[in-house]
């Protein structure tokens, strides 16, 4: 793929999944901001666009464990949904209580010496409060509607067009993305302080892993599932 400053970040990640980890290190948003050009995304992340282009030219090919996003661009929407729910939704439902337990321990042990942890806790709990109903709305409303639409069934809905719930879901994705960005900045990219214990390290490691998972999770929905669902609805109405 020939990469230019006007290349869309989401399209670049689709073609070259190895760029995900590179963009995450630089704070370049490829999930909620996947519609932006590379030049615009670099500007927002305060990164030198010329250096980013040079780095991308020498970036290593995909390594083991990096998912093939191209497969999801051509798979059925039902299959993509069946991937998102157990891989990302179930992961969050299992991981969020574990991180809450670690957060409480870290606050008790290190809260006085590290007052920034109070804000870390606020941000984390706000994210959990956003994600739990968000996933429920997807599983109970949006995902079944998309699946019915793909099957050619005219399922009833209270929203008229699939564009309405998608708009709401993407606004909620933006809110979660903002919380993740503030968490990364506040924790200095999840750097454990010198006096941090193993629990502190486990908490920050867990937060960073959750951030990576959410970036991919949101990318799959914003950049693949939602556009394809919108296009499908448009084709049906023509």
PDB file of C-alpha atoms in Angstrom:
ATOM      1  CA  UNK A   1       0.000   0.000   0.000  1.00  0.00           C
ATOM      2  CA  UNK A   2       1.349   3.419  -0.969  1.00  0.00           C
ATOM      3  CA  UNK A   3       1.097   5.557   2.180  1.00  0.00           C
ATOM      4  CA  UNK A   4       0.641   9.308   1.853  1.00  0.00           C
ATOM      5  CA  UNK A   5      -0.360  12.019   4.335  1.00  0.00           C
ATOM      6  CA  UNK A   6      -3.885  11.980   2.888  1.00  0.00           C
ATOM      7  CA  UNK A   7      -4.246   8.215   3.456  1.00  0.00           C
ATOM      8  CA  UNK A   8      -7.052   7.465   5.903  1.00  0.00           C
ATOM      9  CA  UNK A   9      -5.702   6.024   9.139  1.00  0.00           C
ATOM     10  CA  UNK A  10      -8.434   3.381   9.297  1.00  0.00           C
ATOM     11  CA  UNK A  11      -7.677   2.215   5.752  1.00  0.00           C
ATOM     12  CA  UNK A  12      -3.975   2.037   6.554  1.00  0.00           C
ATOM     13  CA  UNK A  13      -4.580  -0.157   9.595  1.00  0.00           C
ATOM     14  CA  UNK A  14      -6.858  -2.373   7.531  1.00  0.00           C
ATOM     15  CA  UNK A  15      -4.130  -2.918   4.939  1.00  0.00           C
ATOM     16  CA  UNK A  16      -1.266  -3.144   7.433  1.00  0.00           C
ATOM     17  CA  UNK A  17      -2.391  -4.394  10.883  1.00  0.00           C
ATOM     18  CA  UNK A  18       1.151  -4.064  12.242  1.00  0.00           C
ATOM     19  CA  UNK A  19       0.625  -0.291  12.292  1.00  0.00           C
ATOM     20  CA  UNK A  20      -1.810  -0.625  15.227  1.00  0.00           C
ATOM     21  CA  UNK A  21       0.903  -1.036  17.855  1.00  0.00           C
ATOM     22  CA  UNK A  22       3.001   1.723  16.294  1.00  0.00           C
ATOM     23  CA  UNK A  23       0.080   4.157  16.295  1.00  0.00           C
ATOM     24  CA  UNK A  24      -0.747   3.267  19.890  1.00  0.00           C
ATOM     25  CA  UNK A  25       2.796   4.115  21.015  1.00  0.00           C
ATOM     26  CA  UNK A  26       2.464   7.531  19.385  1.00  0.00           C
ATOM     27  CA  UNK A  27      -1.062   8.193  20.601  1.00  0.00           C
ATOM     28  CA  UNK A  28      -2.424   8.261  17.031  1.00  0.00           C
ATOM     29  CA  UNK A  29      -6.131   7.411  17.092  1.00  0.00           C
ATOM     30  CA  UNK A  30      -6.962   4.743  14.506  1.00  0.00           C
ATOM     31  CA  UNK A  31     -10.274   3.528  15.957  1.00  0.00           C
ATOM     32  CA  UNK A  32     -12.616   6.458  16.667  1.00  0.00           C
ATOM     33  CA  UNK A  33     -10.420   8.641  14.445  1.00  0.00           C
ATOM     34  CA  UNK A  34      -9.961   6.129  11.660  1.00  0.00           C
ATOM     35  CA  UNK A  35     -11.769   8.442   9.225  1.00  0.00           C
ATOM     36  CA  UNK A  36      -9.020  11.071   9.535  1.00  0.00           C
ATOM     37  CA  UNK A  37      -6.080  11.407   7.173  1.00  0.00           C
ATOM     38  CA  UNK A  38      -2.654  10.384   8.440  1.00  0.00           C
ATOM     39  CA  UNK A  39      -1.513  14.001   8.313  1.00  0.00           C
ATOM     40  CA  UNK A  40      -4.464  15.190  10.392  1.00  0.00           C
ATOM     41  CA  UNK A  41      -4.058  12.334  12.889  1.00  0.00           C
ATOM     42  CA  UNK A  42      -0.351  13.135  13.322  1.00  0.00           C
ATOM     43  CA  UNK A  43      -1.189  16.769  13.961  1.00  0.00           C
ATOM     44  CA  UNK A  44      -3.752  15.901  16.622  1.00  0.00           C
ATOM     45  CA  UNK A  45      -1.259  13.551  18.303  1.00  0.00           C
ATOM     46  CA  UNK A  46       1.500  16.205  18.063  1.00  0.00           C
ATOM     47  CA  UNK A  47       3.688  13.857  16.027  1.00  0.00           C
ATOM     48  CA  UNK A  48       6.056  14.765  13.173  1.00  0.00           C
ATOM     49  CA  UNK A  49       4.208  13.560  10.061  1.00  0.00           C
ATOM     50  CA  UNK A  50       7.421  13.246   8.054  1.00  0.00           C
ATOM     51  CA  UNK A  51       9.002  11.010  10.676  1.00  0.00           C
ATOM     52  CA  UNK A  52       5.844   8.896  10.898  1.00  0.00           C
ATOM     53  CA  UNK A  53       5.889   8.378   7.121  1.00  0.00           C
ATOM     54  CA  UNK A  54       9.552   7.380   7.279  1.00  0.00           C
ATOM     55  CA  UNK A  55       8.896   4.967  10.153  1.00  0.00           C
ATOM     56  CA  UNK A  56       5.961   3.379   8.344  1.00  0.00           C
ATOM     57  CA  UNK A  57       8.190   2.703   5.340  1.00  0.00           C
ATOM     58  CA  UNK A  58      10.480   0.566   7.503  1.00  0.00           C
ATOM     59  CA  UNK A  59       7.896  -0.994   9.814  1.00  0.00           C
ATOM     60  CA  UNK A  60       8.204  -4.768  10.039  1.00  0.00           C
ATOM     61  CA  UNK A  61       5.458  -6.959   8.521  1.00  0.00           C
ATOM     62  CA  UNK A  62       2.771  -8.462  10.796  1.00  0.00           C
ATOM     63  CA  UNK A  63       3.981 -10.696  13.589  1.00  0.00           C
ATOM     64  CA  UNK A  64       2.291 -13.688  15.160  1.00  0.00           C
ATOM     65  CA  UNK A  65      -0.772 -12.691  17.131  1.00  0.00           C
ATOM     66  CA  UNK A  66      -1.663  -9.643  15.029  1.00  0.00           C
ATOM     67  CA  UNK A  67      -5.183 -10.221  13.681  1.00  0.00           C
ATOM     68  CA  UNK A  68      -5.986 -10.109   9.992  1.00  0.00           C
ATOM     69  CA  UNK A  69      -8.427  -7.232   9.663  1.00  0.00           C
ATOM     70  CA  UNK A  70      -8.888  -7.936   5.970  1.00  0.00           C
ATOM     71  CA  UNK A  71     -10.722 -11.135   6.870  1.00  0.00           C
ATOM     72  CA  UNK A  72     -13.340  -9.191   8.834  1.00  0.00           C
ATOM     73  CA  UNK A  73     -13.790  -6.743   5.971  1.00  0.00           C
ATOM     74  CA  UNK A  74     -15.124  -9.584   3.827  1.00  0.00           C
ATOM     75  CA  UNK A  75     -16.717 -11.892   6.422  1.00  0.00           C
ATOM     76  CA  UNK A  76     -20.436 -11.830   7.049  1.00  0.00           C
ATOM     77  CA  UNK A  77     -21.599  -9.225   9.555  1.00  0.00           C
ATOM     78  CA  UNK A  78     -23.117 -12.014  11.632  1.00  0.00           C
ATOM     79  CA  UNK A  79     -19.706 -13.686  11.862  1.00  0.00           C
ATOM     80  CA  UNK A  80     -18.070 -10.394  12.827  1.00  0.00           C
ATOM     81  CA  UNK A  81     -20.646  -9.862  15.570  1.00  0.00           C
ATOM     82  CA  UNK A  82     -20.107 -13.421  16.775  1.00  0.00           C
ATOM     83  CA  UNK A  83     -16.421 -12.571  17.029  1.00  0.00           C
ATOM     84  CA  UNK A  84     -16.875  -9.233  18.819  1.00  0.00           C
ATOM     85  CA  UNK A  85     -19.142 -10.499  21.601  1.00  0.00           C
ATOM     86  CA  UNK A  86     -17.076 -13.418  22.968  1.00  0.00           C
ATOM     87  CA  UNK A  87     -13.682 -11.896  22.138  1.00  0.00           C
ATOM     88  CA  UNK A  88     -14.194  -8.341  23.327  1.00  0.00           C
ATOM     89  CA  UNK A  89     -17.442  -8.031  25.290  1.00  0.00           C
ATOM     90  CA  UNK A  90     -16.917 -11.175  27.356  1.00  0.00           C
ATOM     91  CA  UNK A  91     -13.285 -10.190  27.963  1.00  0.00           C
ATOM     92  CA  UNK A  92     -14.376  -6.827  29.370  1.00  0.00           C
ATOM     93  CA  UNK A  93     -17.042  -8.341  31.597  1.00  0.00           C
ATOM     94  CA  UNK A  94     -14.467 -10.704  33.065  1.00  0.00           C
ATOM     95  CA  UNK A  95     -11.567  -8.258  33.271  1.00  0.00           C
ATOM     96  CA  UNK A  96     -13.260  -5.143  34.632  1.00  0.00           C
ATOM     97  CA  UNK A  97     -14.105  -6.626  38.067  1.00  0.00           C
ATOM     98  CA  UNK A  98     -10.531  -7.946  38.360  1.00  0.00           C
ATOM     99  CA  UNK A  99      -9.102  -4.500  37.665  1.00  0.00           C
ATOM    100  CA  UNK A 100     -11.546  -2.927  40.125  1.00  0.00           C
ATOM    101  CA  UNK A 101     -10.221  -5.298  42.807  1.00  0.00           C
ATOM    102  CA  UNK A 102      -6.622  -4.365  41.969  1.00  0.00           C
ATOM    103  CA  UNK A 103      -7.498  -0.662  41.874  1.00  0.00           C
ATOM    104  CA  UNK A 104      -8.946  -0.795  45.380  1.00  0.00           C
ATOM    105  CA  UNK A 105      -5.790  -2.485  46.707  1.00  0.00           C
ATOM    106  CA  UNK A 106      -3.490  -0.007  44.969  1.00  0.00           C
ATOM    107  CA  UNK A 107      -5.465   2.967  46.275  1.00  0.00           C
ATOM    108  CA  UNK A 108      -5.235   1.663  49.840  1.00  0.00           C
ATOM    109  CA  UNK A 109      -1.518   0.953  49.641  1.00  0.00           C
ATOM    110  CA  UNK A 110      -0.290   3.847  47.489  1.00  0.00           C
ATOM    111  CA  UNK A 111      -3.019   6.488  47.435  1.00  0.00           C
ATOM    112  CA  UNK A 112      -1.340   8.846  49.899  1.00  0.00           C
ATOM    113  CA  UNK A 113       2.034   8.831  48.140  1.00  0.00           C
ATOM    114  CA  UNK A 114       0.500   8.967  44.670  1.00  0.00           C
ATOM    115  CA  UNK A 115      -2.517  11.305  44.742  1.00  0.00           C
ATOM    116  CA  UNK A 116      -2.948  10.959  40.969  1.00  0.00           C
ATOM    117  CA  UNK A 117      -4.351   7.481  41.645  1.00  0.00           C
ATOM    118  CA  UNK A 118      -7.605   9.029  42.845  1.00  0.00           C
ATOM    119  CA  UNK A 119      -8.168  10.457  39.363  1.00  0.00           C
ATOM    120  CA  UNK A 120      -7.052   7.160  37.779  1.00  0.00           C
ATOM    121  CA  UNK A 121      -9.775   5.464  39.793  1.00  0.00           C
ATOM    122  CA  UNK A 122     -12.379   8.025  38.738  1.00  0.00           C
ATOM    123  CA  UNK A 123     -11.513   7.589  35.076  1.00  0.00           C
ATOM    124  CA  UNK A 124     -11.501   3.807  35.248  1.00  0.00           C
ATOM    125  CA  UNK A 125     -14.861   3.662  37.032  1.00  0.00           C
ATOM    126  CA  UNK A 126     -16.379   6.149  34.601  1.00  0.00           C
ATOM    127  CA  UNK A 127     -15.231   3.933  31.740  1.00  0.00           C
ATOM    128  CA  UNK A 128     -16.783   0.851  33.315  1.00  0.00           C
ATOM    129  CA  UNK A 129     -20.029   2.765  33.902  1.00  0.00           C
ATOM    130  CA  UNK A 130     -20.083   3.708  30.204  1.00  0.00           C
ATOM    131  CA  UNK A 131     -19.121   0.308  28.812  1.00  0.00           C
ATOM    132  CA  UNK A 132     -21.553  -1.937  30.657  1.00  0.00           C
ATOM    133  CA  UNK A 133     -24.804  -0.406  29.307  1.00  0.00           C
ATOM    134  CA  UNK A 134     -23.115   0.257  25.959  1.00  0.00           C
ATOM    135  CA  UNK A 135     -22.400  -3.436  25.406  1.00  0.00           C
ATOM    136  CA  UNK A 136     -25.903  -4.376  26.532  1.00  0.00           C
ATOM    137  CA  UNK A 137     -27.466  -1.985  23.976  1.00  0.00           C
ATOM    138  CA  UNK A 138     -25.297  -3.445  21.235  1.00  0.00           C
ATOM    139  CA  UNK A 139     -26.148  -7.033  22.114  1.00  0.00           C
ATOM    140  CA  UNK A 140     -29.872  -6.471  22.654  1.00  0.00           C
ATOM    141  CA  UNK A 141     -30.665  -3.846  20.000  1.00  0.00           C
ATOM    142  CA  UNK A 142     -28.041  -3.029  17.377  1.00  0.00           C
ATOM    143  CA  UNK A 143     -26.426  -6.403  16.747  1.00  0.00           C
ATOM    144  CA  UNK A 144     -29.707  -8.359  16.378  1.00  0.00           C
ATOM    145  CA  UNK A 145     -31.027  -5.704  13.988  1.00  0.00           C
ATOM    146  CA  UNK A 146     -27.905  -5.877  11.807  1.00  0.00           C
ATOM    147  CA  UNK A 147     -28.071  -9.679  11.787  1.00  0.00           C
ATOM    148  CA  UNK A 148     -31.747  -9.626  10.754  1.00  0.00           C
ATOM    149  CA  UNK A 149     -31.022  -7.060   8.050  1.00  0.00           C
ATOM    150  CA  UNK A 150     -28.228  -9.216   6.633  1.00  0.00           C
ATOM    151  CA  UNK A 151     -30.604 -12.177   6.484  1.00  0.00           C
ATOM    152  CA  UNK A 152     -33.072 -10.095   4.492  1.00  0.00           C
ATOM    153  CA  UNK A 153     -35.553  -9.959   7.345  1.00  0.00           C
ATOM    154  CA  UNK A 154     -37.421  -6.733   8.020  1.00  0.00           C
ATOM    155  CA  UNK A 155     -37.100  -6.722  11.789  1.00  0.00           C
ATOM    156  CA  UNK A 156     -39.065  -4.082  13.667  1.00  0.00           C
ATOM    157  CA  UNK A 157     -37.190  -1.266  15.318  1.00  0.00           C
ATOM    158  CA  UNK A 158     -37.943   1.858  17.297  1.00  0.00           C
ATOM    159  CA  UNK A 159     -35.223   3.869  15.543  1.00  0.00           C
ATOM    160  CA  UNK A 160     -36.244   3.815  11.883  1.00  0.00           C
ATOM    161  CA  UNK A 161     -32.751   3.584  10.407  1.00  0.00           C
ATOM    162  CA  UNK A 162     -29.703   1.707  11.633  1.00  0.00           C
ATOM    163  CA  UNK A 163     -27.898   5.031  11.349  1.00  0.00           C
ATOM    164  CA  UNK A 164     -29.535   6.236  14.570  1.00  0.00           C
ATOM    165  CA  UNK A 165     -28.161   3.589  16.982  1.00  0.00           C
ATOM    166  CA  UNK A 166     -24.824   3.585  15.161  1.00  0.00           C
ATOM    167  CA  UNK A 167     -24.508   7.323  15.739  1.00  0.00           C
ATOM    168  CA  UNK A 168     -25.178   6.817  19.454  1.00  0.00           C
ATOM    169  CA  UNK A 169     -22.717   3.917  19.710  1.00  0.00           C
ATOM    170  CA  UNK A 170     -19.978   5.938  18.011  1.00  0.00           C
ATOM    171  CA  UNK A 171     -20.567   8.909  20.312  1.00  0.00           C
ATOM    172  CA  UNK A 172     -20.152   6.535  23.258  1.00  0.00           C
ATOM    173  CA  UNK A 173     -16.994   5.135  21.654  1.00  0.00           C
ATOM    174  CA  UNK A 174     -15.639   8.700  21.497  1.00  0.00           C
ATOM    175  CA  UNK A 175     -16.327   9.136  25.212  1.00  0.00           C
ATOM    176  CA  UNK A 176     -14.480   5.918  26.072  1.00  0.00           C
ATOM    177  CA  UNK A 177     -11.609   6.918  23.783  1.00  0.00           C
ATOM    178  CA  UNK A 178     -11.263  10.230  25.632  1.00  0.00           C
ATOM    179  CA  UNK A 179     -11.143   8.431  28.986  1.00  0.00           C
ATOM    180  CA  UNK A 180      -8.454   6.067  27.678  1.00  0.00           C
ATOM    181  CA  UNK A 181      -6.381   8.990  26.398  1.00  0.00           C
ATOM    182  CA  UNK A 182      -6.552  10.734  29.761  1.00  0.00           C
ATOM    183  CA  UNK A 183      -5.642   7.526  31.579  1.00  0.00           C
ATOM    184  CA  UNK A 184      -2.569   7.051  29.407  1.00  0.00           C
ATOM    185  CA  UNK A 185      -1.457  10.635  29.944  1.00  0.00           C
ATOM    186  CA  UNK A 186      -2.103  10.573  33.695  1.00  0.00           C
ATOM    187  CA  UNK A 187      -0.174   7.323  34.177  1.00  0.00           C
ATOM    188  CA  UNK A 188       2.722   8.361  31.909  1.00  0.00           C
ATOM    189  CA  UNK A 189       1.834   5.538  29.503  1.00  0.00           C
ATOM    190  CA  UNK A 190       1.220   3.117  32.382  1.00  0.00           C
ATOM    191  CA  UNK A 191       4.667   3.569  33.916  1.00  0.00           C
ATOM    192  CA  UNK A 192       4.799   1.991  37.368  1.00  0.00           C
ATOM    193  CA  UNK A 193       6.565   4.268  39.914  1.00  0.00           C
ATOM    194  CA  UNK A 194       9.763   3.105  41.575  1.00  0.00           C
ATOM    195  CA  UNK A 195       7.939   2.279  44.806  1.00  0.00           C
ATOM    196  CA  UNK A 196       5.143   0.420  43.029  1.00  0.00           C
ATOM    197  CA  UNK A 197       4.407  -3.105  44.221  1.00  0.00           C
ATOM    198  CA  UNK A 198       3.474  -6.138  42.150  1.00  0.00           C
ATOM    199  CA  UNK A 199      -0.207  -5.316  42.527  1.00  0.00           C
ATOM    200  CA  UNK A 200       0.458  -1.814  41.196  1.00  0.00           C
ATOM    201  CA  UNK A 201       2.259  -3.346  38.215  1.00  0.00           C
ATOM    202  CA  UNK A 202      -0.526  -5.863  37.609  1.00  0.00           C
ATOM    203  CA  UNK A 203      -3.096  -3.058  37.645  1.00  0.00           C
ATOM    204  CA  UNK A 204      -1.237  -0.880  35.142  1.00  0.00           C
ATOM    205  CA  UNK A 205      -0.440  -3.886  32.941  1.00  0.00           C
ATOM    206  CA  UNK A 206      -4.129  -4.776  32.976  1.00  0.00           C
ATOM    207  CA  UNK A 207      -5.146  -1.231  32.069  1.00  0.00           C
ATOM    208  CA  UNK A 208      -2.719  -1.165  29.152  1.00  0.00           C
ATOM    209  CA  UNK A 209      -3.947  -4.532  27.875  1.00  0.00           C
ATOM    210  CA  UNK A 210      -7.538  -3.324  28.157  1.00  0.00           C
ATOM    211  CA  UNK A 211      -6.639  -0.173  26.222  1.00  0.00           C
ATOM    212  CA  UNK A 212      -5.197  -2.233  23.350  1.00  0.00           C
ATOM    213  CA  UNK A 213      -8.228  -4.505  23.334  1.00  0.00           C
ATOM    214  CA  UNK A 214     -10.642  -1.558  23.313  1.00  0.00           C
ATOM    215  CA  UNK A 215      -8.796   0.117  20.457  1.00  0.00           C
ATOM    216  CA  UNK A 216      -9.167  -3.013  18.323  1.00  0.00           C
ATOM    217  CA  UNK A 217     -12.734  -3.562  19.549  1.00  0.00           C
ATOM    218  CA  UNK A 218     -13.795  -0.017  18.596  1.00  0.00           C
ATOM    219  CA  UNK A 219     -11.929  -0.238  15.298  1.00  0.00           C
ATOM    220  CA  UNK A 220     -13.829  -3.366  14.290  1.00  0.00           C
ATOM    221  CA  UNK A 221     -17.131  -1.644  15.006  1.00  0.00           C
ATOM    222  CA  UNK A 222     -16.471   1.918  13.793  1.00  0.00           C
ATOM    223  CA  UNK A 223     -14.393   1.097  10.731  1.00  0.00           C
ATOM    224  CA  UNK A 224     -15.841  -2.242   9.577  1.00  0.00           C
ATOM    225  CA  UNK A 225     -19.182  -3.246  11.136  1.00  0.00           C
ATOM    226  CA  UNK A 226     -20.924   0.135  11.106  1.00  0.00           C
ATOM    227  CA  UNK A 227     -19.958   1.274   7.582  1.00  0.00           C
ATOM    228  CA  UNK A 228     -20.908  -2.089   6.118  1.00  0.00           C
ATOM    229  CA  UNK A 229     -24.252  -2.091   7.966  1.00  0.00           C
ATOM    230  CA  UNK A 230     -24.998   1.413   6.699  1.00  0.00           C
ATOM    231  CA  UNK A 231     -24.089   0.434   3.140  1.00  0.00           C
ATOM    232  CA  UNK A 232     -26.262  -2.673   3.374  1.00  0.00           C
ATOM    233  CA  UNK A 233     -29.254  -0.675   4.573  1.00  0.00           C
ATOM    234  CA  UNK A 234     -28.713   1.841   1.779  1.00  0.00           C
ATOM    235  CA  UNK A 235     -28.623  -0.929  -0.816  1.00  0.00           C
ATOM    236  CA  UNK A 236     -31.854  -2.420   0.531  1.00  0.00           C
ATOM    237  CA  UNK A 237     -33.665   0.920   0.319  1.00  0.00           C
ATOM    238  CA  UNK A 238     -32.580   1.607  -3.274  1.00  0.00           C
TER     239      UNK A 238
END
